[in-house]
Structures are given as C-alpha cells and as structure tokens.
Backbone as ProteinMPNN parsed JSONL, in Angstrom:
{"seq_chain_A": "XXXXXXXXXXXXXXXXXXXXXXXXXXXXXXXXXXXXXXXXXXXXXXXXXXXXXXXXXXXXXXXXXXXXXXXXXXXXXXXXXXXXXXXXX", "coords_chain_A": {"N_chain_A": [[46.013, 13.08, 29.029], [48.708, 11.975, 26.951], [49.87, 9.239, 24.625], [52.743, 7.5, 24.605], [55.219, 6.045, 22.964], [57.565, 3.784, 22.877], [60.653, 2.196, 22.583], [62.544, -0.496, 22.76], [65.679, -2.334, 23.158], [66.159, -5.667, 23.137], [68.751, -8.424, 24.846], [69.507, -11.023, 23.948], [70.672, -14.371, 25.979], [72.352, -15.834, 24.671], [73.635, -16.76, 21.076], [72.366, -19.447, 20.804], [69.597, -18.995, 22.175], [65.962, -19.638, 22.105], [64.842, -17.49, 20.302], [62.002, -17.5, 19.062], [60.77, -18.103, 21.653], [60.855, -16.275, 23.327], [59.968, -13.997, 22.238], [57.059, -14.87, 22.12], [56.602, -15.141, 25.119], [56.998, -12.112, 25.456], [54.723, -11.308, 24.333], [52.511, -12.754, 25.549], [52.798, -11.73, 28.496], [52.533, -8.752, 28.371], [52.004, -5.966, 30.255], [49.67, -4.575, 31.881], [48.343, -1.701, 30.51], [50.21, -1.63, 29.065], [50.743, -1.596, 25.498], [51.236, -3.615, 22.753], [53.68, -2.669, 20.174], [54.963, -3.144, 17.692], [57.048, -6.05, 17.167], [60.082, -7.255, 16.281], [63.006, -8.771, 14.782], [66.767, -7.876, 15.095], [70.079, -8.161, 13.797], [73.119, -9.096, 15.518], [76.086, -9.514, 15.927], [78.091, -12.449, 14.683], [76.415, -14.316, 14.991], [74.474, -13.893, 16.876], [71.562, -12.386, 17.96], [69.271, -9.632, 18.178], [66.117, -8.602, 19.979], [64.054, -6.299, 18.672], [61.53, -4.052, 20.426], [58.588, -2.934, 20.225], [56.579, -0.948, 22.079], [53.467, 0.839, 23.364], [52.441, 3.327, 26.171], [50.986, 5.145, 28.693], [51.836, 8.14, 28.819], [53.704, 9.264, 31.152], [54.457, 9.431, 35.023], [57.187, 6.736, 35.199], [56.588, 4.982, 33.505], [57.08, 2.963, 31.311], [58.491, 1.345, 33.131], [56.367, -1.295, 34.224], [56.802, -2.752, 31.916], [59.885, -3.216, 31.693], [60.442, -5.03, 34.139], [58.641, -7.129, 33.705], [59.699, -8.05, 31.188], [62.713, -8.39, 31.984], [62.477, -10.329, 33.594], [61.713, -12.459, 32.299], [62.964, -15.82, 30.62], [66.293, -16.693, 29.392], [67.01, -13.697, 28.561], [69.378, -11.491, 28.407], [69.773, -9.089, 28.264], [68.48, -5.813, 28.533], [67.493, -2.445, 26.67], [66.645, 0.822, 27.119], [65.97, 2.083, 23.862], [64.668, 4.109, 22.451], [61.938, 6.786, 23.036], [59.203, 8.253, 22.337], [56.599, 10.602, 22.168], [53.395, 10.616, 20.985], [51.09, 11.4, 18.78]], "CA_chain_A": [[47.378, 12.634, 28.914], [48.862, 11.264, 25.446], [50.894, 8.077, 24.593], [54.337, 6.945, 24.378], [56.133, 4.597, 22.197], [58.723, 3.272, 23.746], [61.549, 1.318, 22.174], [63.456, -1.403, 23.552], [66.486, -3.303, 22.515], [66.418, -7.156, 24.115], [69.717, -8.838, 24.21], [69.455, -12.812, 24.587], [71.731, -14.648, 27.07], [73.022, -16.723, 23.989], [72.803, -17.291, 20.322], [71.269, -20.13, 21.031], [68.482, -19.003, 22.918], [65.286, -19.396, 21.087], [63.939, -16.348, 20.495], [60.407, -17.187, 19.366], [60.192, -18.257, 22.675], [61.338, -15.174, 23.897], [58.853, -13.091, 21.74], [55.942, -15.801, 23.064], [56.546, -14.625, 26.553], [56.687, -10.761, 25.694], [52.816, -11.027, 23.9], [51.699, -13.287, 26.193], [53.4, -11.057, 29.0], [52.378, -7.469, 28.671], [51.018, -5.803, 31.933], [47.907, -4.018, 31.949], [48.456, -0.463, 30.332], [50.632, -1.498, 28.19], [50.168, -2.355, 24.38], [52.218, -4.574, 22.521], [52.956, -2.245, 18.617], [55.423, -3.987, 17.367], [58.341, -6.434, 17.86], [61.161, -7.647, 15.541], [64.69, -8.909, 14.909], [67.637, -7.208, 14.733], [71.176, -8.673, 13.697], [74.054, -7.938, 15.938], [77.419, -10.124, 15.353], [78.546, -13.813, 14.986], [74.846, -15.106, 15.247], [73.682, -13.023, 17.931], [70.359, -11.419, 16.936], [68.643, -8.641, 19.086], [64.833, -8.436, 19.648], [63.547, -5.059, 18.962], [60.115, -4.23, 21.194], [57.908, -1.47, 20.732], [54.688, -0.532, 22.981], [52.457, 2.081, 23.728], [51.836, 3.188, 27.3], [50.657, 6.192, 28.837], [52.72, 9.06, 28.802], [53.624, 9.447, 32.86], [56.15, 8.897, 35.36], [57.284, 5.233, 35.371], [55.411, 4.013, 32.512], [57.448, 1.857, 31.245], [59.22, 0.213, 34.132], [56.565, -2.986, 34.318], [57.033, -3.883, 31.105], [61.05, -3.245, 31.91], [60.695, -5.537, 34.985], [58.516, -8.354, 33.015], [61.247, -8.167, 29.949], [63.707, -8.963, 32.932], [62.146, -12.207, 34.326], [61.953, -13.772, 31.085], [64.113, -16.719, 30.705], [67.009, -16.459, 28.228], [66.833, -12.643, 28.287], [70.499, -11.062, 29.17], [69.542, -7.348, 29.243], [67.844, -4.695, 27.551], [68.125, -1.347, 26.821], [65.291, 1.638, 26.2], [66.781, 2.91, 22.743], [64.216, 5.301, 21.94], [60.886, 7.116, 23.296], [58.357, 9.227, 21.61], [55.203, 11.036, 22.45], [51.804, 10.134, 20.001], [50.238, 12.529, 18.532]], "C_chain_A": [[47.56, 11.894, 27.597], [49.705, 10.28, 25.774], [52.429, 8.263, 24.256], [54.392, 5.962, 24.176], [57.652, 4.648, 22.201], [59.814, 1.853, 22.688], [62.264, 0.404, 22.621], [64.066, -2.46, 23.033], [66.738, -4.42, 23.569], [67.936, -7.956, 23.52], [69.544, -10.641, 24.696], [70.488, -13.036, 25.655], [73.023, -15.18, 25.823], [72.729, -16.681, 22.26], [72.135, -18.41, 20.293], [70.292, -20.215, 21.417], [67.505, -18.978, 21.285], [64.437, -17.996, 21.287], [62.51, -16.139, 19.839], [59.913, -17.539, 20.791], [59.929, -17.075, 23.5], [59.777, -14.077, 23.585], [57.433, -13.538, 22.138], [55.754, -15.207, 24.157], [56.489, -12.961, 26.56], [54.884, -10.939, 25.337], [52.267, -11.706, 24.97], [51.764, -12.616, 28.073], [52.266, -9.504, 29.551], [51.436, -6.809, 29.707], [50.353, -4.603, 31.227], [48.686, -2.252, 31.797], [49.614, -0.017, 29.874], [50.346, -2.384, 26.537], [51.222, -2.68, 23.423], [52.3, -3.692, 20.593], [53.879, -2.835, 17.654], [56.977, -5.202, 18.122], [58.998, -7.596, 16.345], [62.612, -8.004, 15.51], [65.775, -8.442, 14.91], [69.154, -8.331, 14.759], [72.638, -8.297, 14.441], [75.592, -8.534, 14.982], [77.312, -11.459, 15.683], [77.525, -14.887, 15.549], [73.811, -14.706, 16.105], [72.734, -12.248, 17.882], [69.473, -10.697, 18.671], [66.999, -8.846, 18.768], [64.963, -6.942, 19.846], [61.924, -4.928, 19.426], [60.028, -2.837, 21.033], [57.11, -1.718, 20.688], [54.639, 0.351, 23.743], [52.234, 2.089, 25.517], [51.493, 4.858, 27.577], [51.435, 7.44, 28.897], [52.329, 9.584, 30.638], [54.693, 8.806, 33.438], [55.905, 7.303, 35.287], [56.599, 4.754, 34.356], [55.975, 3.012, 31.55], [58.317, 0.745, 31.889], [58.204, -1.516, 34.163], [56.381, -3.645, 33.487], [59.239, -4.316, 31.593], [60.839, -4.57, 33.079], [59.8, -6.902, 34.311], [59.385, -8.609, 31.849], [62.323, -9.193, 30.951], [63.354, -10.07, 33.576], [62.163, -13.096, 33.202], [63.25, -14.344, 30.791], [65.039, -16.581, 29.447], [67.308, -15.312, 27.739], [68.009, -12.155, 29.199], [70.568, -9.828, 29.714], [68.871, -6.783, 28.326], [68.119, -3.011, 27.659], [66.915, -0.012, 26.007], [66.188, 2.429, 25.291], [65.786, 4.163, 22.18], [62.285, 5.876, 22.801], [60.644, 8.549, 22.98], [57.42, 9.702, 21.798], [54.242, 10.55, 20.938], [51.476, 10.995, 19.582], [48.729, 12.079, 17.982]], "O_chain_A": [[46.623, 11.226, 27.157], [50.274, 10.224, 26.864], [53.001, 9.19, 23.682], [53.909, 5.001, 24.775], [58.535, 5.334, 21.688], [59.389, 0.768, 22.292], [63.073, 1.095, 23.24], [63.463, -3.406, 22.526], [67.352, -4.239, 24.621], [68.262, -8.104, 22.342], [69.498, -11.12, 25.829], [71.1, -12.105, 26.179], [74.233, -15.003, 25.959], [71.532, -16.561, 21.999], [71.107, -18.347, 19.62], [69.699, -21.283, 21.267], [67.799, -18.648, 20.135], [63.657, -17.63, 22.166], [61.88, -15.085, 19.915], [58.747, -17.294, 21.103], [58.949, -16.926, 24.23], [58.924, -13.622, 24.349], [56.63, -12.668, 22.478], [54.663, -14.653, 24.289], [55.99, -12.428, 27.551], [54.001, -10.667, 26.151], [51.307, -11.089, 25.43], [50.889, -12.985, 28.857], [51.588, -9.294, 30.556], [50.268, -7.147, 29.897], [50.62, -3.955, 30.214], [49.361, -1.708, 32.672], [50.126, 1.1, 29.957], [49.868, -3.514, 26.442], [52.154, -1.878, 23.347], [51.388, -3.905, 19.795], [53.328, -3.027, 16.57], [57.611, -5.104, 19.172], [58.38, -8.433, 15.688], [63.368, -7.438, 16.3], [66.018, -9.102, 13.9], [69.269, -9.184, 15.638], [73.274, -7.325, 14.034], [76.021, -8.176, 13.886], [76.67, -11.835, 16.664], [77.695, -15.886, 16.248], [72.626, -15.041, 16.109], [73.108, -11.087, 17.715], [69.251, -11.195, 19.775], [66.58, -9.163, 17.655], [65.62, -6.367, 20.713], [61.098, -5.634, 18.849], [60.762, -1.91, 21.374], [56.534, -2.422, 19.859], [55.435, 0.7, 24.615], [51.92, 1.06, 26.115], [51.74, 5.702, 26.715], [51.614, 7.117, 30.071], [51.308, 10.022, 31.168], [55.53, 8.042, 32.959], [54.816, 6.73, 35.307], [55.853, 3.829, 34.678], [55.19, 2.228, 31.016], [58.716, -0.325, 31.428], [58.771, -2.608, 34.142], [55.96, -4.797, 33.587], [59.706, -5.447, 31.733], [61.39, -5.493, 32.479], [60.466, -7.926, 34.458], [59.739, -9.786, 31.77], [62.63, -10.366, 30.735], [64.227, -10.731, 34.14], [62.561, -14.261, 33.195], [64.324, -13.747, 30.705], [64.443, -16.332, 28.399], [67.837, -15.322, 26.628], [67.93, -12.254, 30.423], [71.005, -9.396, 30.78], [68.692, -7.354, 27.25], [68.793, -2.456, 28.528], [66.517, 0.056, 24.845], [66.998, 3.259, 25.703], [66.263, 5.08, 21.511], [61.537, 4.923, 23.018], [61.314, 9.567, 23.155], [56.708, 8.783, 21.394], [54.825, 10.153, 19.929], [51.639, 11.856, 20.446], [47.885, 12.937, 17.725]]}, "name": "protein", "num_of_chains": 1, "seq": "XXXXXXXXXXXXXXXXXXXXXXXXXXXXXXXXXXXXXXXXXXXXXXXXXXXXXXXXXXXXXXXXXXXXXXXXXXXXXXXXXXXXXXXXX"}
C-alpha cells in the first residue's frame, strides 16, 4: 500500500487565538500512523490567519479521520477543512 499527503486547512475560533499554541498541540498530537510533513500559516482577512497542515498516512479507507478528530479537540480550533489529497510515489 503507498502514502497519502493529505492537506488540511485549520480555521482558529478567533484572531486572537494563539496559534503557536495551536501548532504545539498538532506535533505534540499526531496519532500513531500518522506523520507530521509540514505545517504553516496562511493569511485569510482582517487578522485572521489559517494554519495549513500536511501529513503522511497510509493510503486506505479512513486514514485520515484520527488526525481529523484530534485537529477537532484542540482548543481554539473553529473548523477545518481537507483541501487537498495526493498519493506518494
């Protein structure tokens, strides 16, 4: 079976949230069989900045739901949204 890289746009609750905290809790986070390949900022409007998350998991059903469901317990985290997925070669 090959990998998938998985994209995911995080939207805060607030601009105020801090979002190194945010990014703290994804690395320190990631469930078992998945791998953390990158993660970065994105700018939306009026101070509001998006995390962008991408990590590797197996290519199979469900494979990225428990990072989707640890994303969603983190505090300060309003929603997210899978914007892109890719097979590995």
């Amino acid at each position: 079976m090959g990998e998938v890289l998985t994209t995911m746009k995080i939207m805060p609750d607030s601009p105020d949230v801090d979002l190194e905290a945010i990014k703290a809790a994804i690395k320190d986070s990631m469930p078992e069989g998945a791998k953390l390949h990158d993660i970065s900022e994105e700018p939306i409007a009026f101070g509001l900045v998006a995390i962008i998350l991408n990590f590797i998991t197996e290519d199979g059903e469900g494979g990225s739901e428990p990072v989707e469901e640890m994303v969603s317990a983190i505090e300060g985290v309003a929603s997210f949204e899978i914007t892109g997925v890719g097979r590995l070669m």
